mmCIF file of C-alpha atoms in Angstrom:
data_model
loop_
_atom_site.group_PDB
_atom_site.id
_atom_site.type_symbol
_atom_site.label_atom_id
_atom_site.label_comp_id
_atom_site.label_asym_id
_atom_site.label_seq_id
_atom_site.Cartn_x
_atom_site.Cartn_y
_atom_site.Cartn_z
ATOM 1 C CA MET Z 7 0.000 0.000 0.000
ATOM 2 C CA ASN Z 8 1.139 3.561 -0.732
ATOM 3 C CA ALA Z 9 2.903 5.059 2.321
ATOM 4 C CA LEU Z 10 0.809 8.231 2.281
ATOM 5 C CA GLN Z 11 -2.431 6.298 1.935
ATOM 6 C CA ARG Z 12 -1.406 3.984 4.780
ATOM 7 C CA THR Z 13 -0.668 7.005 6.976
ATOM 8 C CA SER Z 14 -3.940 8.668 5.979
ATOM 9 C CA ASP Z 15 -5.890 5.557 6.972
ATOM 10 C CA LEU Z 16 -4.159 5.425 10.362
ATOM 11 C CA LEU Z 17 -4.841 9.109 10.992
ATOM 12 C CA GLN Z 18 -8.516 8.474 10.326
ATOM 13 C CA LEU Z 19 -8.444 5.438 12.608
ATOM 14 C CA GLY Z 20 -6.989 7.615 15.356
ATOM 15 C CA HIS Z 21 -9.683 10.291 14.807
ATOM 16 C CA TYR Z 22 -7.092 12.974 14.145
ATOM 17 C CA SER Z 23 -8.597 16.282 13.051
ATOM 18 C CA PRO Z 24 -8.791 16.991 9.289
ATOM 19 C CA GLN Z 25 -6.370 19.909 9.729
ATOM 20 C CA THR Z 26 -3.789 17.761 11.552
ATOM 21 C CA SER Z 27 -4.154 15.006 8.976
ATOM 22 C CA ARG Z 28 -3.590 17.418 6.093
ATOM 23 C CA ASN Z 29 -0.552 18.921 7.808
ATOM 24 C CA TYR Z 30 1.015 15.536 8.582
ATOM 25 C CA LEU Z 31 0.476 14.206 5.064
ATOM 26 C CA SER Z 32 1.914 17.383 3.509
ATOM 27 C CA GLN Z 33 5.036 17.141 5.677
ATOM 28 C CA LEU Z 34 5.510 13.488 4.751
ATOM 29 C CA ARG Z 35 4.983 14.184 1.046
ATOM 30 C CA TRP Z 36 7.723 16.820 1.116
ATOM 31 C CA LEU Z 37 10.029 14.466 3.022
ATOM 32 C CA PHE Z 38 9.539 11.707 0.436
ATOM 33 C CA GLU Z 39 10.173 14.173 -2.395
ATOM 34 C CA TYR Z 40 13.426 15.260 -0.706
ATOM 35 C CA TYR Z 41 14.667 11.666 -0.908
ATOM 36 C CA PRO Z 42 13.322 10.556 -4.326
ATOM 37 C CA ASP Z 43 15.668 7.548 -4.579
ATOM 38 C CA THR Z 44 14.758 6.148 -1.150
ATOM 39 C CA LYS Z 45 11.649 4.143 -0.412
ATOM 40 C CA PRO Z 46 9.622 5.602 2.487
ATOM 41 C CA SER Z 47 10.065 2.339 4.414
ATOM 42 C CA GLN Z 48 13.860 2.693 4.157
ATOM 43 C CA LEU Z 49 14.080 6.192 5.587
ATOM 44 C CA THR Z 50 16.043 6.558 8.820
ATOM 45 C CA ARG Z 51 15.621 8.927 11.732
ATOM 46 C CA GLN Z 52 18.913 10.645 10.822
ATOM 47 C CA MET Z 53 17.597 11.304 7.318
ATOM 48 C CA THR Z 54 14.563 13.059 8.777
ATOM 49 C CA ILE Z 55 16.817 15.162 11.037
ATOM 50 C CA ASP Z 56 18.963 16.151 8.041
ATOM 51 C CA TYR Z 57 15.783 17.164 6.225
ATOM 52 C CA LEU Z 58 14.617 19.283 9.180
ATOM 53 C CA VAL Z 59 17.977 21.043 9.246
ATOM 54 C CA TYR Z 60 17.585 21.757 5.529
ATOM 55 C CA CYS Z 61 14.108 23.208 6.136
ATOM 56 C CA VAL Z 62 15.398 25.556 8.829
ATOM 57 C CA LYS Z 63 18.620 26.645 7.122
ATOM 58 C CA THR Z 64 17.433 26.838 3.521
ATOM 59 C CA LEU Z 65 13.672 27.334 3.675
ATOM 60 C CA GLY Z 66 13.580 29.327 6.904
ATOM 61 C CA SER Z 67 10.990 27.082 8.560
ATOM 62 C CA SER Z 68 9.701 28.369 11.897
ATOM 63 C CA LYS Z 69 9.971 26.358 15.097
ATOM 64 C CA VAL Z 70 6.243 25.642 14.988
ATOM 65 C CA LYS Z 71 6.421 24.201 11.461
ATOM 66 C CA THR Z 72 9.550 22.222 12.307
ATOM 67 C CA LYS Z 73 7.882 20.695 15.362
ATOM 68 C CA MET Z 74 4.837 19.808 13.264
ATOM 69 C CA ALA Z 75 7.059 18.061 10.722
ATOM 70 C CA ALA Z 76 8.861 16.139 13.468
ATOM 71 C CA ASN Z 77 5.521 15.010 14.907
ATOM 72 C CA ALA Z 78 4.418 13.874 11.452
ATOM 73 C CA PHE Z 79 7.594 11.830 11.035
ATOM 74 C CA ALA Z 80 7.154 10.325 14.494
ATOM 75 C CA PHE Z 81 3.611 9.270 13.612
ATOM 76 C CA PHE Z 82 4.775 7.710 10.329
ATOM 77 C CA PHE Z 83 7.625 5.763 11.926
ATOM 78 C CA ARG Z 84 5.684 4.583 14.966
ATOM 79 C CA GLN Z 85 2.319 3.836 13.383
ATOM 80 C CA ALA Z 86 2.875 3.155 9.677
ATOM 81 C CA LEU Z 87 6.321 1.507 9.937
ATOM 82 C CA ASN Z 88 5.959 0.137 13.491
ATOM 83 C CA ARG Z 89 9.441 1.427 14.305
ATOM 84 C CA PRO Z 90 10.625 3.575 17.227
ATOM 85 C CA TYR Z 91 11.199 7.261 16.640
ATOM 86 C CA GLU Z 92 12.668 9.662 19.181
ATOM 87 C CA LEU Z 93 11.621 13.251 18.666
ATOM 88 C CA PRO Z 94 14.524 15.763 18.647
ATOM 89 C CA SER Z 95 14.448 17.080 22.216
ATOM 90 C CA ILE Z 96 15.888 20.443 21.155
ATOM 91 C CA LEU Z 97 12.615 21.223 19.384
ATOM 92 C CA PHE Z 98 10.637 20.729 22.572
ATOM 93 C CA SER Z 99 12.690 22.788 24.999
ATOM 94 C CA ALA Z 100 10.996 25.141 27.443
ATOM 95 C CA HIS Z 101 8.576 27.564 25.805
ATOM 96 C CA SER Z 102 9.588 31.177 25.454
ATOM 97 C CA ALA Z 103 7.972 33.702 27.743
ATOM 98 C CA LYS Z 104 6.524 35.830 24.948
ATOM 99 C CA LEU Z 105 3.095 37.218 25.707
ATOM 100 C CA PRO Z 106 0.294 36.889 23.148
ATOM 101 C CA THR Z 107 -0.743 39.925 21.132
ATOM 102 C CA VAL Z 108 -4.056 41.522 22.111
ATOM 103 C CA MET Z 109 -6.257 44.009 20.272
ATOM 104 C CA SER Z 110 -7.825 46.956 22.039
ATOM 105 C CA PRO Z 111 -11.648 47.038 22.157
ATOM 106 C CA ASP Z 112 -11.567 49.973 19.733
ATOM 107 C CA GLU Z 113 -9.518 47.958 17.248
ATOM 108 C CA VAL Z 114 -11.888 44.994 17.483
ATOM 109 C CA MET Z 115 -14.853 47.269 16.815
ATOM 110 C CA ALA Z 116 -13.071 48.981 13.917
ATOM 111 C CA ILE Z 117 -12.369 45.617 12.280
ATOM 112 C CA ILE Z 118 -15.961 44.424 12.661
ATOM 113 C CA ASN Z 119 -17.433 47.717 11.442
ATOM 114 C CA SER Z 120 -15.238 47.648 8.336
ATOM 115 C CA ILE Z 121 -16.900 44.428 7.128
ATOM 116 C CA ASN Z 122 -20.044 44.996 5.080
ATOM 117 C CA ASN Z 123 -20.822 41.400 4.103
ATOM 118 C CA VAL Z 124 -23.356 40.005 6.613
ATOM 119 C CA LYS Z 125 -21.830 36.527 6.608
ATOM 120 C CA HIS Z 126 -18.248 37.727 6.975
ATOM 121 C CA ARG Z 127 -19.175 40.138 9.746
ATOM 122 C CA ALA Z 128 -21.021 37.374 11.621
ATOM 123 C CA ILE Z 129 -17.981 35.093 11.435
ATOM 124 C CA ILE Z 130 -15.551 37.674 12.793
ATOM 125 C CA SER Z 131 -18.011 38.863 15.461
ATOM 126 C CA LEU Z 132 -18.552 35.269 16.573
ATOM 127 C CA LEU Z 133 -14.812 34.650 16.863
ATOM 128 C CA TYR Z 134 -14.404 37.593 19.216
ATOM 129 C CA SER Z 135 -17.621 37.162 21.203
ATOM 130 C CA THR Z 136 -16.973 33.494 22.001
ATOM 131 C CA GLY Z 137 -13.192 33.057 22.090
ATOM 132 C CA MET Z 138 -13.548 30.051 19.788
ATOM 133 C CA ARG Z 139 -10.686 28.789 17.643
ATOM 134 C CA ILE Z 140 -10.890 29.248 13.877
ATOM 135 C CA SER Z 141 -11.403 25.512 13.267
ATOM 136 C CA GLU Z 142 -14.183 25.445 15.873
ATOM 137 C CA VAL Z 143 -16.090 28.283 14.193
ATOM 138 C CA ALA Z 144 -15.669 26.651 10.781
ATOM 139 C CA SER Z 145 -17.059 23.368 12.148
ATOM 140 C CA LEU Z 146 -19.925 24.956 14.085
ATOM 141 C CA LYS Z 147 -23.357 23.550 13.274
ATOM 142 C CA ILE Z 148 -26.742 25.228 13.611
ATOM 143 C CA ALA Z 149 -27.708 22.578 16.166
ATOM 144 C CA ASP Z 150 -24.843 23.753 18.405
ATOM 145 C CA ILE Z 151 -26.506 27.145 18.960
ATOM 146 C CA ASP Z 152 -28.773 27.091 22.023
ATOM 147 C CA SER Z 153 -30.640 30.402 22.187
ATOM 148 C CA LYS Z 154 -32.864 29.238 25.076
ATOM 149 C CA ILE Z 155 -30.067 29.201 27.627
ATOM 150 C CA MET Z 156 -27.738 31.441 25.571
ATOM 151 C CA ARG Z 157 -24.795 29.157 25.052
ATOM 152 C CA ILE Z 158 -22.889 27.523 22.192
ATOM 153 C CA LYS Z 159 -21.666 23.946 22.281
ATOM 154 C CA VAL Z 160 -18.152 23.510 20.917
ATOM 155 C CA VAL Z 161 -17.995 19.917 19.691
ATOM 156 C CA SER Z 162 -14.653 18.113 19.488
ATOM 157 C CA GLY Z 163 -12.506 21.139 20.180
ATOM 158 C CA LYS Z 164 -8.767 20.895 20.769
ATOM 159 C CA GLY Z 165 -7.940 17.563 22.359
ATOM 160 C CA ASP Z 166 -11.269 16.197 21.031
ATOM 161 C CA LYS Z 167 -13.063 17.779 24.007
ATOM 162 C CA ASP Z 168 -16.544 19.296 24.081
ATOM 163 C CA ARG Z 169 -17.282 22.481 26.003
ATOM 164 C CA PHE Z 170 -19.755 25.364 26.167
ATOM 165 C CA THR Z 171 -19.051 29.020 25.530
ATOM 166 C CA LEU Z 172 -21.000 32.263 25.550
ATOM 167 C CA LEU Z 173 -23.817 33.211 23.208
ATOM 168 C CA SER Z 174 -24.204 36.951 23.610
ATOM 169 C CA GLU Z 175 -27.455 38.773 22.933
ATOM 170 C CA SER Z 176 -25.750 40.958 20.330
ATOM 171 C CA ILE Z 177 -24.238 38.112 18.357
ATOM 172 C CA LEU Z 178 -27.548 36.229 18.437
ATOM 173 C CA VAL Z 179 -29.204 39.178 16.672
ATOM 174 C CA GLU Z 180 -26.435 39.155 14.029
ATOM 175 C CA LEU Z 181 -26.644 35.393 13.549
ATOM 176 C CA ARG Z 182 -30.422 35.538 13.037
ATOM 177 C CA ALA Z 183 -30.031 38.265 10.425
ATOM 178 C CA TYR Z 184 -27.355 36.204 8.708
ATOM 179 C CA TRP Z 185 -29.484 33.025 8.801
ATOM 180 C CA LEU Z 186 -32.479 34.790 7.234
ATOM 181 C CA GLN Z 187 -30.313 35.907 4.322
ATOM 182 C CA TYR Z 188 -28.240 32.749 3.710
ATOM 183 C CA ARG Z 189 -30.418 29.915 5.115
ATOM 184 C CA PRO Z 190 -27.607 27.456 5.948
ATOM 185 C CA LEU Z 191 -28.689 23.848 6.398
ATOM 186 C CA VAL Z 192 -26.202 21.965 8.608
ATOM 187 C CA TYR Z 193 -23.070 23.996 9.219
ATOM 188 C CA LEU Z 194 -23.705 27.508 10.473
ATOM 189 C CA PHE Z 195 -21.340 28.885 7.844
ATOM 190 C CA ASN Z 196 -21.559 27.000 4.547
ATOM 191 C CA GLY Z 197 -18.774 26.943 1.991
ATOM 192 C CA PRO Z 198 -19.282 27.405 -1.768
ATOM 193 C CA GLU Z 199 -20.290 23.748 -2.095
ATOM 194 C CA LYS Z 200 -23.682 22.849 -0.674
ATOM 195 C CA GLY Z 201 -23.380 21.019 2.647
ATOM 196 C CA LYS Z 202 -19.678 21.814 3.022
ATOM 197 C CA LYS Z 203 -18.380 23.974 5.855
ATOM 198 C CA TYR Z 204 -16.602 27.290 5.377
ATOM 199 C CA THR Z 205 -12.816 26.903 5.158
ATOM 200 C CA THR Z 206 -10.384 28.328 7.687
ATOM 201 C CA ARG Z 207 -8.407 29.841 4.822
ATOM 202 C CA SER Z 208 -11.468 31.849 3.769
ATOM 203 C CA ILE Z 209 -11.893 33.121 7.335
ATOM 204 C CA GLN Z 210 -8.249 34.215 7.442
ATOM 205 C CA HIS Z 211 -8.788 36.056 4.162
ATOM 206 C CA ILE Z 212 -11.701 38.001 5.674
ATOM 207 C CA LEU Z 213 -9.500 39.280 8.497
ATOM 208 C CA GLY Z 214 -6.590 40.113 6.202
ATOM 209 C CA LYS Z 215 -8.842 42.173 3.967
ATOM 210 C CA ALA Z 216 -10.363 44.022 6.936
ATOM 211 C CA LEU Z 217 -6.965 44.797 8.507
ATOM 212 C CA LYS Z 218 -5.718 46.216 5.221
ATOM 213 C CA LYS Z 219 -8.859 48.292 4.803
ATOM 214 C CA ILE Z 220 -8.449 50.105 8.156
ATOM 215 C CA GLY Z 221 -4.648 50.304 8.103
ATOM 216 C CA LEU Z 222 -3.849 47.692 10.757
ATOM 217 C CA SER Z 223 -2.109 45.126 8.565
ATOM 218 C CA GLY Z 224 1.253 46.197 9.986
ATOM 219 C CA LYS Z 225 0.331 44.894 13.439
ATOM 220 C CA HIS Z 226 0.318 41.271 12.251
ATOM 221 C CA TYR Z 227 -2.943 40.399 13.970
ATOM 222 C CA THR Z 228 -4.243 36.886 13.280
ATOM 223 C CA ILE Z 229 -7.550 35.114 13.815
ATOM 224 C CA HIS Z 230 -6.152 33.707 17.068
ATOM 225 C CA THR Z 231 -5.634 37.273 18.307
ATOM 226 C CA PHE Z 232 -9.419 37.504 18.734
ATOM 227 C CA ARG Z 233 -9.235 34.589 21.190
ATOM 228 C CA HIS Z 234 -6.501 36.287 23.215
ATOM 229 C CA SER Z 235 -8.439 39.558 23.119
ATOM 230 C CA PHE Z 236 -11.651 37.830 24.258
ATOM 231 C CA ALA Z 237 -9.899 36.371 27.311
ATOM 232 C CA THR Z 238 -8.039 39.565 28.211
ATOM 233 C CA HIS Z 239 -11.110 41.767 27.855
ATOM 234 C CA LEU Z 240 -13.134 39.371 30.023
ATOM 235 C CA LEU Z 241 -10.443 39.583 32.699
ATOM 236 C CA ASN Z 242 -10.435 43.376 32.488
ATOM 237 C CA ASN Z 243 -14.200 43.313 33.024
ATOM 238 C CA GLY Z 244 -13.887 41.254 36.203
ATOM 239 C CA THR Z 245 -14.454 37.677 34.994
ATOM 240 C CA ASP Z 246 -12.527 35.177 37.114
ATOM 241 C CA LEU Z 247 -9.798 32.941 35.680
ATOM 242 C CA LEU Z 248 -11.646 29.663 36.253
ATOM 243 C CA THR Z 249 -14.591 30.864 34.169
ATOM 244 C CA ILE Z 250 -12.291 32.079 31.401
ATOM 245 C CA ARG Z 251 -10.457 28.748 31.470
ATOM 246 C CA SER Z 252 -13.754 26.902 31.041
ATOM 247 C CA LEU Z 253 -14.872 29.120 28.146
ATOM 248 C CA LEU Z 254 -11.555 28.726 26.333
ATOM 249 C CA GLY Z 255 -11.295 24.995 26.996
ATOM 250 C CA HIS Z 256 -7.797 25.164 28.458
ATOM 251 C CA ALA Z 257 -6.521 21.886 29.876
ATOM 252 C CA ASN Z 258 -4.457 23.654 32.542
ATOM 253 C CA LEU Z 259 -5.074 26.858 34.480
ATOM 254 C CA SER Z 260 -1.477 27.884 33.761
ATOM 255 C CA GLN Z 261 -2.516 28.454 30.122
ATOM 256 C CA THR Z 262 -5.182 30.902 31.256
ATOM 257 C CA MET Z 263 -2.945 32.670 33.764
ATOM 258 C CA GLN Z 264 -0.898 34.203 30.962
ATOM 259 C CA TYR Z 265 -3.700 36.732 30.549
ATOM 260 C CA LEU Z 266 -2.949 38.130 34.007
ATOM 261 C CA HIS Z 267 0.115 39.742 32.431
ATOM 262 C CA LEU Z 268 -2.076 41.419 29.822
ATOM 263 C CA SER Z 269 -4.835 42.768 32.047
ATOM 264 C CA GLU Z 270 -4.893 46.570 32.085
ATOM 265 C CA LYS Z 271 -7.321 46.583 35.033
ATOM 266 C CA LEU Z 272 -5.027 44.535 37.243
ATOM 267 C CA MET Z 273 -2.122 46.816 36.418
ATOM 268 C CA ARG Z 274 -4.199 49.899 37.212
ATOM 269 C CA ASP Z 275 -5.411 48.481 40.521
ATOM 270 C CA VAL Z 276 -1.945 47.596 41.784
ATOM 271 C CA ILE Z 277 -0.210 50.368 43.729
ATOM 272 C CA SER Z 278 3.541 50.490 43.446
ATOM 273 C CA PRO Z 279 5.342 50.328 46.816
ATOM 274 C CA TYR Z 280 7.251 53.426 45.718
ATOM 275 C CA ASP Z 281 3.983 55.377 45.571
ATOM 276 C CA LEU Z 282 3.190 54.232 49.111
ATOM 277 C CA LEU Z 283 6.536 55.566 50.262
ATOM 278 C CA GLN Z 284 5.508 59.049 49.181
ATOM 279 C CA ASP Z 285 2.963 59.147 52.011
ATOM 280 C CA ILE Z 286 5.757 59.083 54.536
ATOM 281 C CA GLY Z 287 8.422 60.682 52.397
ATOM 282 C CA SER Z 288 7.406 64.255 53.319
ATOM 283 C CA SER Z 289 7.881 63.726 57.047
ATOM 284 C CA PRO Z 290 11.387 64.206 58.519
ATOM 285 C CA LEU Z 291 13.460 61.055 58.890
ATOM 286 C CA LYS Z 292 13.702 60.229 62.553
ATOM 287 C CA THR Z 293 17.109 58.940 63.607
ATOM 288 C CA LYS Z 294 18.092 57.271 66.817
ATOM 289 C CA SER Z 295 19.907 59.495 69.252
ATOM 290 C CA SER Z 296 23.476 58.556 70.094
ATOM 291 C CA TRP Z 297 24.350 57.390 73.587
#
């Protein structure tokens, strides 16, 4: 059986997401093309490492893409070839301490207001109002919207976990207006083909066009920035971390705690000890008398 087809079948058997499956198969296809005279079953771990080095040095692959490729190779070796594969530990060293980028509320509103298409505006508004990931919005079905108790069910999110998130009054009004105009059948946002869901690439294109229109393309905002902004703005408005963790579907609270560093409200409410010193700084310094 073809190596790619064998891997594809195993990915389906393991219920890997369509996005992960596509990424893994693409990485493997490029690896096989790099070694055209070697059968996939005869590849060695060292050959995959040499290929990763080539990707970084010659193609300028990011750490995220390199890690994805390494994971794809590990899956192929372990599952398709039934051979051990040790991931390069250097790729999985401690994460950097970079904070996520967050939009201001004014920027979010400017982006949404710049979109005239009802469907496109509903997609972007939903991303911000729920904190959902791009793949989760693309896979959202009409049946997942519960207007009676004002919540949205996120089915098979990251880690294949279900959760609930907010359904705001404002977004419900927008979604109803969108539904009346487009009449989707199964997926909330249909693609060009009947019965097919909207693609994540199309959603990214909507944001890119909006950012360019209002002059924010230089800030390198992405769809995921809406998720970070959702969490940070909730925290600024007084929502506790456990609730935010539940809405985002974080496995660990430590993932949610990063937003503490981004909260403007928390920074405003904290009084520097230097400011407290000023209350006593105007009074004369009392020294002990000598004996």
